[in-house]
mmCIF file of C-alpha atoms in Angstrom:
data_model
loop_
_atom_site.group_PDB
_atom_site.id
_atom_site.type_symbol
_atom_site.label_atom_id
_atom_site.label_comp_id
_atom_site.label_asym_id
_atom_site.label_seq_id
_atom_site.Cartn_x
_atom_site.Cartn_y
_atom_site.Cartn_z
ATOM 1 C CA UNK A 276 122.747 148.849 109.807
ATOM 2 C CA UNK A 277 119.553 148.143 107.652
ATOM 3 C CA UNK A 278 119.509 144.897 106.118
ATOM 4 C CA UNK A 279 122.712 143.640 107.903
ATOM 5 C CA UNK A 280 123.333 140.466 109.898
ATOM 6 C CA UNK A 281 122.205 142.134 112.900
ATOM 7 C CA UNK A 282 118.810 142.847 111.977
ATOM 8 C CA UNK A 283 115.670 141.456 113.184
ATOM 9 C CA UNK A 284 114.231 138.567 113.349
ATOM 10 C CA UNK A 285 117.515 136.915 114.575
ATOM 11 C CA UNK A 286 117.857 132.949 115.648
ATOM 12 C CA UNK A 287 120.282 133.300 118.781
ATOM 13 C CA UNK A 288 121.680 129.514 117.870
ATOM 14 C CA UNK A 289 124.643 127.921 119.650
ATOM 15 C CA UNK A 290 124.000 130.789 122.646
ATOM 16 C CA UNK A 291 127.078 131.246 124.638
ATOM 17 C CA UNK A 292 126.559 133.042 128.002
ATOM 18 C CA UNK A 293 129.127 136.286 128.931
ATOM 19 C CA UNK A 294 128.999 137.865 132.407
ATOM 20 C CA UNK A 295 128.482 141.529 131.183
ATOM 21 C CA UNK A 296 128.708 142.815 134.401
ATOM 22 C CA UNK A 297 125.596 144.779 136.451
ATOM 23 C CA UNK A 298 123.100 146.421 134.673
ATOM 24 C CA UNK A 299 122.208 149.808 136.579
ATOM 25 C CA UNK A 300 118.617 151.191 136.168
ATOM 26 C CA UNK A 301 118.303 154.621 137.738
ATOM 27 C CA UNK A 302 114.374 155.949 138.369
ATOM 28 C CA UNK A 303 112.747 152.402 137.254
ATOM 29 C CA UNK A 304 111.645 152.179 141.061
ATOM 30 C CA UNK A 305 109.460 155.214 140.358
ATOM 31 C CA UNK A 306 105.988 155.562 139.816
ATOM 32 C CA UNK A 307 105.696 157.213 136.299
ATOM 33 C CA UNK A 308 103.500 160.337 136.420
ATOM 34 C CA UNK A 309 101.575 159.209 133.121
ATOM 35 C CA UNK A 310 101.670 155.571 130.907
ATOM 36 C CA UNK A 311 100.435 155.740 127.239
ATOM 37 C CA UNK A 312 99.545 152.332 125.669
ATOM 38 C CA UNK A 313 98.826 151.802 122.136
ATOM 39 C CA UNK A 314 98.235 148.789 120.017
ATOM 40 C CA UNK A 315 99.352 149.738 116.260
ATOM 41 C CA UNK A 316 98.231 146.299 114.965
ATOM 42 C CA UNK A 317 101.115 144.638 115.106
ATOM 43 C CA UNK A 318 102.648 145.464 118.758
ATOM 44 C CA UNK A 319 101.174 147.409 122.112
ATOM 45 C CA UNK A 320 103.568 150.318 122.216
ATOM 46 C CA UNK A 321 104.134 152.095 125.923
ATOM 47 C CA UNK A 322 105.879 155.397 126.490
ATOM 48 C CA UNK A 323 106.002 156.389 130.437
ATOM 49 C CA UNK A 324 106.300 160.398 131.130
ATOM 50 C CA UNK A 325 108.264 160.580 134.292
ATOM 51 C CA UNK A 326 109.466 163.845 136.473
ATOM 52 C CA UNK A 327 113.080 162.711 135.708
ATOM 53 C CA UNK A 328 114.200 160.481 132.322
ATOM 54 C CA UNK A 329 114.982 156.423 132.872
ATOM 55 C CA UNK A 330 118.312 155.672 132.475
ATOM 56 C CA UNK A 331 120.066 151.992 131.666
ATOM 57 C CA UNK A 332 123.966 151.764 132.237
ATOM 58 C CA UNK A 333 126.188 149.306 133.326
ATOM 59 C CA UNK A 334 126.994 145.747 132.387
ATOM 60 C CA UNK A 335 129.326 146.487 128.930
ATOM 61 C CA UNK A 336 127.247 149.655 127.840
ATOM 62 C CA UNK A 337 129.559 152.048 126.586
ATOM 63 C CA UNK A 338 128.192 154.799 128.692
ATOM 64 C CA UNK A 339 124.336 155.975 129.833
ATOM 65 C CA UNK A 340 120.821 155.422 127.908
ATOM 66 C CA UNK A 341 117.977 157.143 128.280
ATOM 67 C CA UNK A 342 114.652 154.833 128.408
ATOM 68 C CA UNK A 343 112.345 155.835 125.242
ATOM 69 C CA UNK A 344 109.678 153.403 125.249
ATOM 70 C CA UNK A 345 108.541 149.336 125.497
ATOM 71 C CA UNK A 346 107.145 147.311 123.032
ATOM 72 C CA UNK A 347 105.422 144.262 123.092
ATOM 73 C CA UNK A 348 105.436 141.207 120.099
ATOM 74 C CA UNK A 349 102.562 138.358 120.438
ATOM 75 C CA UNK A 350 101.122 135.945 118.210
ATOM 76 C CA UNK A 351 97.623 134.350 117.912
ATOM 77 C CA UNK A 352 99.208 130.850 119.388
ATOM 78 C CA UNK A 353 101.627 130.201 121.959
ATOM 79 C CA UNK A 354 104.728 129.155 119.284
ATOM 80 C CA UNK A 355 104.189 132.538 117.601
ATOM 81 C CA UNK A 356 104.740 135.468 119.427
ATOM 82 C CA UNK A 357 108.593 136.269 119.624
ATOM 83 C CA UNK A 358 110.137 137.956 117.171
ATOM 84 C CA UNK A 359 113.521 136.514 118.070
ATOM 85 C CA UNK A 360 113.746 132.738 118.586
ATOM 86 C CA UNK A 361 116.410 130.568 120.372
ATOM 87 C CA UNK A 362 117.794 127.528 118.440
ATOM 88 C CA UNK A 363 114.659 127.914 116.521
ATOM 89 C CA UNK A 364 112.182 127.939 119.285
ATOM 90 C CA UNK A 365 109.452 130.655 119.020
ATOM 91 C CA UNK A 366 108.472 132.477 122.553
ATOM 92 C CA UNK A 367 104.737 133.065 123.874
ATOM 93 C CA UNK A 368 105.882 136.782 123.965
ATOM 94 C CA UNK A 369 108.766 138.934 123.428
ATOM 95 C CA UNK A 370 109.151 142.648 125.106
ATOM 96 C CA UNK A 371 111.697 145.240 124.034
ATOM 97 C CA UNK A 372 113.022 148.196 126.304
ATOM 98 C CA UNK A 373 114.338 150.764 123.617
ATOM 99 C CA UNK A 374 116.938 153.229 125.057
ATOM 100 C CA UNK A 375 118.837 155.825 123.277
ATOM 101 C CA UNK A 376 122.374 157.064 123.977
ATOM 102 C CA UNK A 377 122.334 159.920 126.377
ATOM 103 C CA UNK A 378 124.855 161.472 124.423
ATOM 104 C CA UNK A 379 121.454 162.748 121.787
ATOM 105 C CA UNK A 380 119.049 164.792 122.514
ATOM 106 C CA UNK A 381 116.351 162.447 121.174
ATOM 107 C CA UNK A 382 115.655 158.972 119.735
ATOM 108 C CA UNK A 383 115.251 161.196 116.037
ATOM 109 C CA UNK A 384 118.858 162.351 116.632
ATOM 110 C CA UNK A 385 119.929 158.801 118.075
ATOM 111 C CA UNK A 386 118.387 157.160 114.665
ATOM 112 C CA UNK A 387 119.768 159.686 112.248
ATOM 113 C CA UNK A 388 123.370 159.112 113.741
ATOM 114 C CA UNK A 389 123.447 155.214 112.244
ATOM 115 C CA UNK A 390 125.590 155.046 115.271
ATOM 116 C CA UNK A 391 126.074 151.418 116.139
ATOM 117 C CA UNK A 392 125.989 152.515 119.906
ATOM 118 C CA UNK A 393 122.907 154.873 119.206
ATOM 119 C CA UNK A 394 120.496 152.409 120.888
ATOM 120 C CA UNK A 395 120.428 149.447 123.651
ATOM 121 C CA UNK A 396 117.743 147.161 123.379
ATOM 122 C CA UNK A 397 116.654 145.479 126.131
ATOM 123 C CA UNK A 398 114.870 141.843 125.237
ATOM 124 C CA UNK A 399 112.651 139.846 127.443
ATOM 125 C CA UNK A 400 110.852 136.442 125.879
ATOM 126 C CA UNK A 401 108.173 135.525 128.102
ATOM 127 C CA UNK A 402 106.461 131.544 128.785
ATOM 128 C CA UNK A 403 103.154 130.452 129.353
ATOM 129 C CA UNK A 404 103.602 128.682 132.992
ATOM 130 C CA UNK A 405 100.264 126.470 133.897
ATOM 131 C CA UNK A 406 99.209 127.179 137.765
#
């Protein structure tokens, strides 16, 4: 909900790790038939048009998700670009795979629901590695 605990940024302090089982990603081996990149000012935003939809189930999903789009957050130096931080620590980079619940039509529908199992958001934070 908007303006709850669970709202972003969050500090993942004191992180325990769960075995959540095996994510399964169906068509992600697929070569999309279009990519759309934008950069909004704040994040670049990618949408993929594919013959078939993305889909994300598994690990403790409650049932399928449908793959709406990526997102990328950055910062002008390397201890500012997350939007989510661990224990405090700030990430280089920080990319978010928005699905929606297959049981909607649409990410509109998905949204208007307020369900709490509307979306799964997949999060990546990324490092600067020296070579």
């Amino acid at each position: 909900m908007c303006g709850g605990p669970s709202q972003s940024p969050l500090d993942l302090g004191n992180v325990t790790f769960a075995d959540l089982g095996i994510f399964r990603f169906q068509g992600y081996g697929l070569l999309p038939t279009s990519v759309n990149v934008t950069n909004n000012g704040q994040t670049a935003h990618v949408t993929l048009k594919t013959k078939n939809p993305l889909k994300l189930s598994g690990g403790s999903l409650p049932g399928e998700y449908v793959f709406d789009q990526l997102h990328f957050h950055w910062g002008s130096s390397l201890d500012r670009g997350s939007e989510h931080t661990i224990e405090g620590t700030k990430f280089p980079m920080e990319m978010h795979m928005v699905h929606y619940n297959a049981k909607f039509k649409n990410v509109t529908e998905a949204t208007a629901s307020g369900e709490q199992t509307a979306f799964a958001v997949l999060g990546f934070f990324f490092e600067v590695a020296v070579t």
